[in-house]
CSV table of C-alpha atoms and ligand atoms in Angstrom, one decimal:
chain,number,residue,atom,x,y,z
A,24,UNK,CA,74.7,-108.1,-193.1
A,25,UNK,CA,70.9,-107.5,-191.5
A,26,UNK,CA,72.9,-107.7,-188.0
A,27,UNK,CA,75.2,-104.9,-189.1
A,28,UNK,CA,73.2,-102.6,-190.5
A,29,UNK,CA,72.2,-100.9,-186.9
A,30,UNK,CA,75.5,-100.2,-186.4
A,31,UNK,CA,76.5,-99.1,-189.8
A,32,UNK,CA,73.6,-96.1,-189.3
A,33,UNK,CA,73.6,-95.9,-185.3
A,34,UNK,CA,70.9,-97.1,-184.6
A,35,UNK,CA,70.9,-98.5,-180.7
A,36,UNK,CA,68.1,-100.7,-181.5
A,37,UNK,CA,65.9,-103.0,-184.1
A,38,UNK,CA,64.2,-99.8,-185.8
A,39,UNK,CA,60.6,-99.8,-187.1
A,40,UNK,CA,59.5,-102.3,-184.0
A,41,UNK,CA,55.8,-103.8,-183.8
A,42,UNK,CA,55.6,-103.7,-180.1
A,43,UNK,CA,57.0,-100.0,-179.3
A,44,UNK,CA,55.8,-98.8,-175.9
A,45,UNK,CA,52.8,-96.3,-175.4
A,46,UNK,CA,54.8,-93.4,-174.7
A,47,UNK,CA,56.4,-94.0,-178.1
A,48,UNK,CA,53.5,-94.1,-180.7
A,49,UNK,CA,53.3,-90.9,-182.6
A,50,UNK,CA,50.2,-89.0,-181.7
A,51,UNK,CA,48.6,-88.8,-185.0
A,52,UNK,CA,45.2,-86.1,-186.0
A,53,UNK,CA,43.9,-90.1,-186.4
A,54,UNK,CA,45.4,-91.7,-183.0
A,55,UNK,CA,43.4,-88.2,-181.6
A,56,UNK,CA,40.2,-88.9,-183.3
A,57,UNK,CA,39.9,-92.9,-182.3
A,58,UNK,CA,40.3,-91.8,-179.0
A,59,UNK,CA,37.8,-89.2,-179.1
A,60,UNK,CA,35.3,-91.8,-180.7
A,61,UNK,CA,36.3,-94.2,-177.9
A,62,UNK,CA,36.4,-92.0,-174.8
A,63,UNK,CA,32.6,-90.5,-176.4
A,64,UNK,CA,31.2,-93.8,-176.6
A,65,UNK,CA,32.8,-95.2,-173.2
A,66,UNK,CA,31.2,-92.1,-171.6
A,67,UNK,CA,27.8,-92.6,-173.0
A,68,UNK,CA,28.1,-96.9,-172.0
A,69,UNK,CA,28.0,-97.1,-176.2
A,70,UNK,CA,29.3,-98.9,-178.9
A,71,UNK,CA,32.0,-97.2,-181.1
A,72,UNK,CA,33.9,-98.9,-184.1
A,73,UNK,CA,37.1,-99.0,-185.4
A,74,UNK,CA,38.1,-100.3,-188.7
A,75,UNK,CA,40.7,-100.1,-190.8
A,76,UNK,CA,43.0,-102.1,-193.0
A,77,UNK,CA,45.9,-104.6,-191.7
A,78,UNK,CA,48.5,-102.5,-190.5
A,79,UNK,CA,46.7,-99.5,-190.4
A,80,UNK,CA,47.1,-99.1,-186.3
A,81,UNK,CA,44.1,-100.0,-185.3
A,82,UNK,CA,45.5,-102.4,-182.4
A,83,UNK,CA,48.6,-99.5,-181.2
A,84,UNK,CA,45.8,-97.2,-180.9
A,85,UNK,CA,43.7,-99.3,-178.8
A,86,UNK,CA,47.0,-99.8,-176.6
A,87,UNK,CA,47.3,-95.9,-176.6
A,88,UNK,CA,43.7,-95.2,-175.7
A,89,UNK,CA,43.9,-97.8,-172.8
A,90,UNK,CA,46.9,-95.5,-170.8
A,91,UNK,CA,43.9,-92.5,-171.0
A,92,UNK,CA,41.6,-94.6,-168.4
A,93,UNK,CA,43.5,-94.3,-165.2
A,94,UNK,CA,43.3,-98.1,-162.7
A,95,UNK,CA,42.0,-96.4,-160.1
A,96,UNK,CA,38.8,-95.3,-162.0
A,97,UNK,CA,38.1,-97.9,-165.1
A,98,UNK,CA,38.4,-101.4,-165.5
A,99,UNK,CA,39.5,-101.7,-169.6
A,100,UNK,CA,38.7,-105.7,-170.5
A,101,UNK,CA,41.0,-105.6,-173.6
A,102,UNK,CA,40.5,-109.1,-175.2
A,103,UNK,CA,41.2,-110.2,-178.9
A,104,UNK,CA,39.2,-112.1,-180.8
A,105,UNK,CA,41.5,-114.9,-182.5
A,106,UNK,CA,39.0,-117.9,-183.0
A,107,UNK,CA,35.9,-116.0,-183.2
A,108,UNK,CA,33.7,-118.4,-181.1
A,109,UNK,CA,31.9,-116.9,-178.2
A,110,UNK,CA,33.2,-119.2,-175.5
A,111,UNK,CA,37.0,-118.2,-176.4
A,112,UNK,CA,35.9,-114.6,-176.5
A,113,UNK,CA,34.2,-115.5,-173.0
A,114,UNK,CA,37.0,-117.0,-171.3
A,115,UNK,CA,39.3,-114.1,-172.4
A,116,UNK,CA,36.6,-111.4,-170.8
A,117,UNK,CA,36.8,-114.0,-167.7
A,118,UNK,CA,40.6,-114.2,-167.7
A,119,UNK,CA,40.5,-110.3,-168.1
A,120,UNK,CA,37.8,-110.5,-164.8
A,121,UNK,CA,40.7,-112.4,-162.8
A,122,UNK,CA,37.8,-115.4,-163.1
A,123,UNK,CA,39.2,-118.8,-163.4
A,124,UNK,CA,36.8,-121.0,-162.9
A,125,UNK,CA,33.8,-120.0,-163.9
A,126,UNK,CA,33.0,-123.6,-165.6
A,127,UNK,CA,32.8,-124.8,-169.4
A,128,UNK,CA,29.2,-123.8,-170.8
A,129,UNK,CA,28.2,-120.7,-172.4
A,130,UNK,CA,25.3,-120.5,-169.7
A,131,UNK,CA,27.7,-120.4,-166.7
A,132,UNK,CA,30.1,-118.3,-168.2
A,133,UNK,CA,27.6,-115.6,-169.7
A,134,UNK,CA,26.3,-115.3,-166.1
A,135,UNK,CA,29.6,-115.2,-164.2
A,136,UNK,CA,30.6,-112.1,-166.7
A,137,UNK,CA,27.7,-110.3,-165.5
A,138,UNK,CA,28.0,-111.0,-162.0
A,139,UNK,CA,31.3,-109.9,-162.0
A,140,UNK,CA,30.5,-106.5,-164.0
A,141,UNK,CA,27.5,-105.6,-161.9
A,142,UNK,CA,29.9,-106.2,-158.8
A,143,UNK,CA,32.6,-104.3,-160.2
A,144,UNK,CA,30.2,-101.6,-161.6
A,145,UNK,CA,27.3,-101.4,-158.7
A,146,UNK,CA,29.6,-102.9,-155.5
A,147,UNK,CA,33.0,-101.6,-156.8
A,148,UNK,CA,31.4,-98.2,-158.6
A,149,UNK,CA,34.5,-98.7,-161.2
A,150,UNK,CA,33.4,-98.0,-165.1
A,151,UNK,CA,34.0,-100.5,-167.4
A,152,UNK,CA,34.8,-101.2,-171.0
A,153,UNK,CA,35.0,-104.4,-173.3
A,154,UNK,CA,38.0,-103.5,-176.2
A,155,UNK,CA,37.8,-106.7,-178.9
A,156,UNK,CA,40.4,-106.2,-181.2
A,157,UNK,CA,40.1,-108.3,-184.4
A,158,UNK,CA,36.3,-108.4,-183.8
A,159,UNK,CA,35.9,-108.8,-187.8
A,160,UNK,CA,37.3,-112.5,-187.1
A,161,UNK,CA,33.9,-112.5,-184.7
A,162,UNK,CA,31.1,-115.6,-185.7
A,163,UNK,CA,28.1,-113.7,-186.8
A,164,UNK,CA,26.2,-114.9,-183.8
A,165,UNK,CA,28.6,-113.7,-181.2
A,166,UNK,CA,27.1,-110.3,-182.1
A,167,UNK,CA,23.3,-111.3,-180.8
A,168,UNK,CA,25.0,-112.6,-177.9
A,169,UNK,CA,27.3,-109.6,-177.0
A,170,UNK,CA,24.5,-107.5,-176.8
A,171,UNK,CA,22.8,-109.5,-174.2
A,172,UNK,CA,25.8,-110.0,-172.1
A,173,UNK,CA,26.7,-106.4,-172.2
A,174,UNK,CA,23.1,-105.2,-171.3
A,175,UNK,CA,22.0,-104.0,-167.8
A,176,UNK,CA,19.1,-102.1,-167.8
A,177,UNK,CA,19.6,-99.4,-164.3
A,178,UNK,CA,18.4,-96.4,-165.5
A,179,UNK,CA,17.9,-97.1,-169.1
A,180,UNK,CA,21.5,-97.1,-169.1
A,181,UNK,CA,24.1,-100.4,-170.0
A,182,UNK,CA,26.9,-100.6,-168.1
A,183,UNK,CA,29.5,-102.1,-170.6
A,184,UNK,CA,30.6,-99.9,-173.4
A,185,UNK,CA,32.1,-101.9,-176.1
A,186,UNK,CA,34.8,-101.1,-178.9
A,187,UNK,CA,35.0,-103.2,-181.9
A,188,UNK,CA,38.0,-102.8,-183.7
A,189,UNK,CA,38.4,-104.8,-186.9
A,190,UNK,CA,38.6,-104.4,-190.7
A,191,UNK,CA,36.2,-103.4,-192.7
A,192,UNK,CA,34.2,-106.8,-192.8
A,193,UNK,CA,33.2,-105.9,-189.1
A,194,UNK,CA,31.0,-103.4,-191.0
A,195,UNK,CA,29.2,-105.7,-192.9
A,196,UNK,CA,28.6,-108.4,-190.2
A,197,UNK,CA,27.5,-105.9,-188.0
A,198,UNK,CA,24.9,-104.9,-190.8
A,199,UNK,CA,23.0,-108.6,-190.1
A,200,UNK,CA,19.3,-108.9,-189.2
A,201,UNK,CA,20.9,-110.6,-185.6
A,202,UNK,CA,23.8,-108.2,-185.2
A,203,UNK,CA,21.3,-105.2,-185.2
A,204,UNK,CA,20.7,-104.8,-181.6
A,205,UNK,CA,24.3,-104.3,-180.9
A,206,UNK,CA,25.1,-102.1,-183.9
A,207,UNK,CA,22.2,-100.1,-182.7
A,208,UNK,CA,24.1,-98.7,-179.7
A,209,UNK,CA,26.9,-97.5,-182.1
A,210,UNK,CA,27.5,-93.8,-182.1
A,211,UNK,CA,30.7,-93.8,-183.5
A,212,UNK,CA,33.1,-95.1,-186.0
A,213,UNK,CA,36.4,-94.7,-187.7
A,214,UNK,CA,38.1,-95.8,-190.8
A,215,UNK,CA,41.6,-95.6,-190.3
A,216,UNK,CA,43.0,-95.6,-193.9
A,217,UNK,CA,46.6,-94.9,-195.1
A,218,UNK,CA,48.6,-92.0,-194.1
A,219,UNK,CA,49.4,-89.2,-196.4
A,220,UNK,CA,53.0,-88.6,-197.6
A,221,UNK,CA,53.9,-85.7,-195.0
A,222,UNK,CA,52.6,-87.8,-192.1
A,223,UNK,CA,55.0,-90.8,-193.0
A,224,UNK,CA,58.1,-88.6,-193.4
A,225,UNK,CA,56.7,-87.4,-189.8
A,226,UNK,CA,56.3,-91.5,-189.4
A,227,UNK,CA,59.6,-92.7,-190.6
A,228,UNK,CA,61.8,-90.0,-188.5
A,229,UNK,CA,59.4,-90.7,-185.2
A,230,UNK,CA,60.7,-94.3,-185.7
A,231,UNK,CA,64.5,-93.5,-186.1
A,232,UNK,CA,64.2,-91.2,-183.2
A,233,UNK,CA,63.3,-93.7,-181.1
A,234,UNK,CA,66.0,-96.3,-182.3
A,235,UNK,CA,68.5,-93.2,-181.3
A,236,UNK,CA,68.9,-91.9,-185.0
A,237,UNK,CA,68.1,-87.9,-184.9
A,238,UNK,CA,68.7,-87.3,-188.5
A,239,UNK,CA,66.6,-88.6,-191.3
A,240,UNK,CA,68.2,-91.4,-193.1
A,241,UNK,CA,66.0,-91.5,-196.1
A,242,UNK,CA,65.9,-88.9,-198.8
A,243,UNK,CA,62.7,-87.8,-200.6
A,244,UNK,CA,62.2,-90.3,-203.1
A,245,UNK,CA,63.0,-92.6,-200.6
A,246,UNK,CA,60.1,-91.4,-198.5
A,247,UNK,CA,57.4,-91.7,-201.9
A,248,UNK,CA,58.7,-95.0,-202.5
A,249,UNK,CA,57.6,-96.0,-198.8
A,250,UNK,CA,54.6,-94.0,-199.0
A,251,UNK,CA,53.3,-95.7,-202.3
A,252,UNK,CA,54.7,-99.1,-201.7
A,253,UNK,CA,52.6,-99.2,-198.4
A,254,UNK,CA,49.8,-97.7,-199.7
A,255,UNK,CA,50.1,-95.3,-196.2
A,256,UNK,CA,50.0,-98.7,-193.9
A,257,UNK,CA,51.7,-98.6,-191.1
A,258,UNK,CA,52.8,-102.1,-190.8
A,259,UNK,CA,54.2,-102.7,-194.1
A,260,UNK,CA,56.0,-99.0,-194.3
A,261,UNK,CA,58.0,-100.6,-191.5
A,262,UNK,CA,59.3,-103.6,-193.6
A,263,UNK,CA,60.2,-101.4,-196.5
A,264,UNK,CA,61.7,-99.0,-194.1
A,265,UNK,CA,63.9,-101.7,-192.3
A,266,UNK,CA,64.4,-103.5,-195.4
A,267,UNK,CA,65.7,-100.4,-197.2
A,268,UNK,CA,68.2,-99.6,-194.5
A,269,UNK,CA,69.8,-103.1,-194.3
A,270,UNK,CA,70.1,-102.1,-198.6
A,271,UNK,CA,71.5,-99.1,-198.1
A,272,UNK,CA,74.0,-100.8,-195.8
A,273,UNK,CA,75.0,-103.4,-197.9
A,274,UNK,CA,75.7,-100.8,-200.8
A,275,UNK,CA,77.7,-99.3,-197.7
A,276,UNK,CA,75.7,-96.0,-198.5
A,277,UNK,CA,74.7,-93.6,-196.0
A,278,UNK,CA,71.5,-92.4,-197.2
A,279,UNK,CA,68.8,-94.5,-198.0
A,280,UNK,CA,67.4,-94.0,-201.8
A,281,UNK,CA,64.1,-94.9,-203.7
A,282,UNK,CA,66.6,-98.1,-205.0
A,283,UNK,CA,67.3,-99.4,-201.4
A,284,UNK,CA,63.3,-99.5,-200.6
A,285,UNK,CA,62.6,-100.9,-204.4
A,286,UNK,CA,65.1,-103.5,-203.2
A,287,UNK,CA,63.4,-104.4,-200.0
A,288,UNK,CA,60.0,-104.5,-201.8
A,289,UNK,CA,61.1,-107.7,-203.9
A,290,UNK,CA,61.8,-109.4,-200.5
A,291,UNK,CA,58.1,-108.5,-198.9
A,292,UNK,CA,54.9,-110.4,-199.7
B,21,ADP,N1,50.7,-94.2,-184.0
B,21,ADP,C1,51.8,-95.0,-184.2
B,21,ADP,N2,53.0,-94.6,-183.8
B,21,ADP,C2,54.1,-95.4,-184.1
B,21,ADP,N3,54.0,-96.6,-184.7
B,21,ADP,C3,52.8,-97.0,-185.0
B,21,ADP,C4,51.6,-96.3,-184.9
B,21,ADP,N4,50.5,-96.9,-185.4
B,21,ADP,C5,51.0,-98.1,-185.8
B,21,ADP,N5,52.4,-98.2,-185.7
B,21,ADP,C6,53.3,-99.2,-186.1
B,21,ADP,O1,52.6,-100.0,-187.1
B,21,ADP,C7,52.5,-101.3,-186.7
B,21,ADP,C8,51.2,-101.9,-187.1
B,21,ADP,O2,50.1,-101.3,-186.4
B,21,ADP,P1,48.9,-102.1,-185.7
B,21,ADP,O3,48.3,-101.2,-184.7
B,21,ADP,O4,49.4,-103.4,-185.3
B,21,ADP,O5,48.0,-102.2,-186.9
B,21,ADP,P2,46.6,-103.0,-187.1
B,21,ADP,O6,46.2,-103.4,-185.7
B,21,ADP,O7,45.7,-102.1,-187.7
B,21,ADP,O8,46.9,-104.2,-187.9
B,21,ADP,C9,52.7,-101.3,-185.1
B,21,ADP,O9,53.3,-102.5,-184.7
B,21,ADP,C10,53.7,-100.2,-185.0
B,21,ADP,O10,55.0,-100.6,-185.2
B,22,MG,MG1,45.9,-105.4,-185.0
């Protein structure tokens, strides 16, 4: 049945996606505000934060914020910070620097990054930013050590902006005696928390607008039971949503109830 249930509702494509492109994600009054913390902070060579809960869109709005800082101007090092150890981190900022072989220890590496930025930034007179998404996964200690890799003093003024998205741990760490020179260039932060109701009816429509469905498909109670089984996350509205359709489809009904999604909850974690 799941493979049907596109065609029993028109759909021209796997609804609800995780990897939609940028010209796709719905321009939220959040999505605007991130970017507004992000573009302030990259302007002033600052720190900014962005937390938020799994699912929440803290990694699409990163991705959308990146399109705003045109190649020709900015060099965006958009790394993610899976094991948390600095030398990982470092060979991702290398592999973003097109370095390959900039040799195993955290000595060589930590000067190679800042040859190449003070090239790019001095010689090349591109700006730059460091994006770390998943930065709550970051050892404590990385945090004393991204603020000496990130700091060239030219005018009183560092070269590397940072944005740290994470949840709402990255807070916390940050909060460390160690970590306080880097959270002492923050001058902004978000909290992205759960959407209201009207913005995921906006939400769930966006999504079947871009799978080539124009009308809605899911009535009002329909839209509550998304809204309060996701508690506003983005990420797990779209199992429910998808989930919910493929129920509807198997009932062979054409509009998707608050039954279809409690359906689809029993199958999610
Ligand atoms: N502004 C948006 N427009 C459309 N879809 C979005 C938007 N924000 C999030 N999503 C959807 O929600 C999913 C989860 O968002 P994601 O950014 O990965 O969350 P997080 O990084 O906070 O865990 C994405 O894969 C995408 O399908
Ligand atoms: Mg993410």
């Amino acid at each position: 049945m799941p493979e049907n249930y596109r065609h029993c509702f028109g759909l021209h494509k796997e609804p609800f996606a995780a990897d939609i492109p940028r010209q796709e994600i719905l321009v939220t009054r959040t999505l605007t505000a991130v970017c507004d913390r992000i573009h302030y902070a990259i302007s002033l060579g600052a720190l900014a934060l962005i937390t938020g809960e799994i699912g929440s869109g803290k990694s699409t709005a990163l991705r959308y914020v990146i399109g705003d800082f045109h190649p020709s101007e900015y060099r965006v090092l958009s790394v993610t910070a899976t094991s948390g150890s600095i030398l990982e981190l470092y060979r991702q900022i290398l592999a973003e620097l097109g370095v390959e072989n900039a040799g195993a220890s955290r000595a060589k590496m930590t000067r190679r990054i800042k040859q190449e930025v003070l090239d790019l930034t001095l010689g090349k007179k591109m700006k730059l930013a460091l994006m770390i998404d998943e930065a709550s996964l970051l050892r404590l200690e990385v945090f004393a050590e991204l603020h000496t890799l990130t700091q060239f003093e030219q005018d009183s003024k560092p070269f590397l902006p940072i944005i740290l998205a994470g949840q709402a741990n990255l807070i916390d760490n940050l909060s460390y005696r160690n970590s306080q020179p880097l959270a002492s260039r923050v001058v902004a932060r978000c909290h992205l928390s759960g959407i209201d109701q009207n913005t995921m009816q906006e939400y769930l429509l966006h999504h079947l607008k871009i799978a080539g469905v124009k009308q809605m498909l899911f009535d009002d109670a329909a839209v509550t039971a998304i809204h309060q089984g996701s508690g506003g996350l983005f990420r797990k509205a779209n199992h429910l949503a998808r989930g919910a359709l493929v129920a509807a489809a198997k009932a062979q009904e054409s509009v998707v109830s608050a039954e279809h999604v409690r359906r689809a909850a029993t199958e999610l974690f």
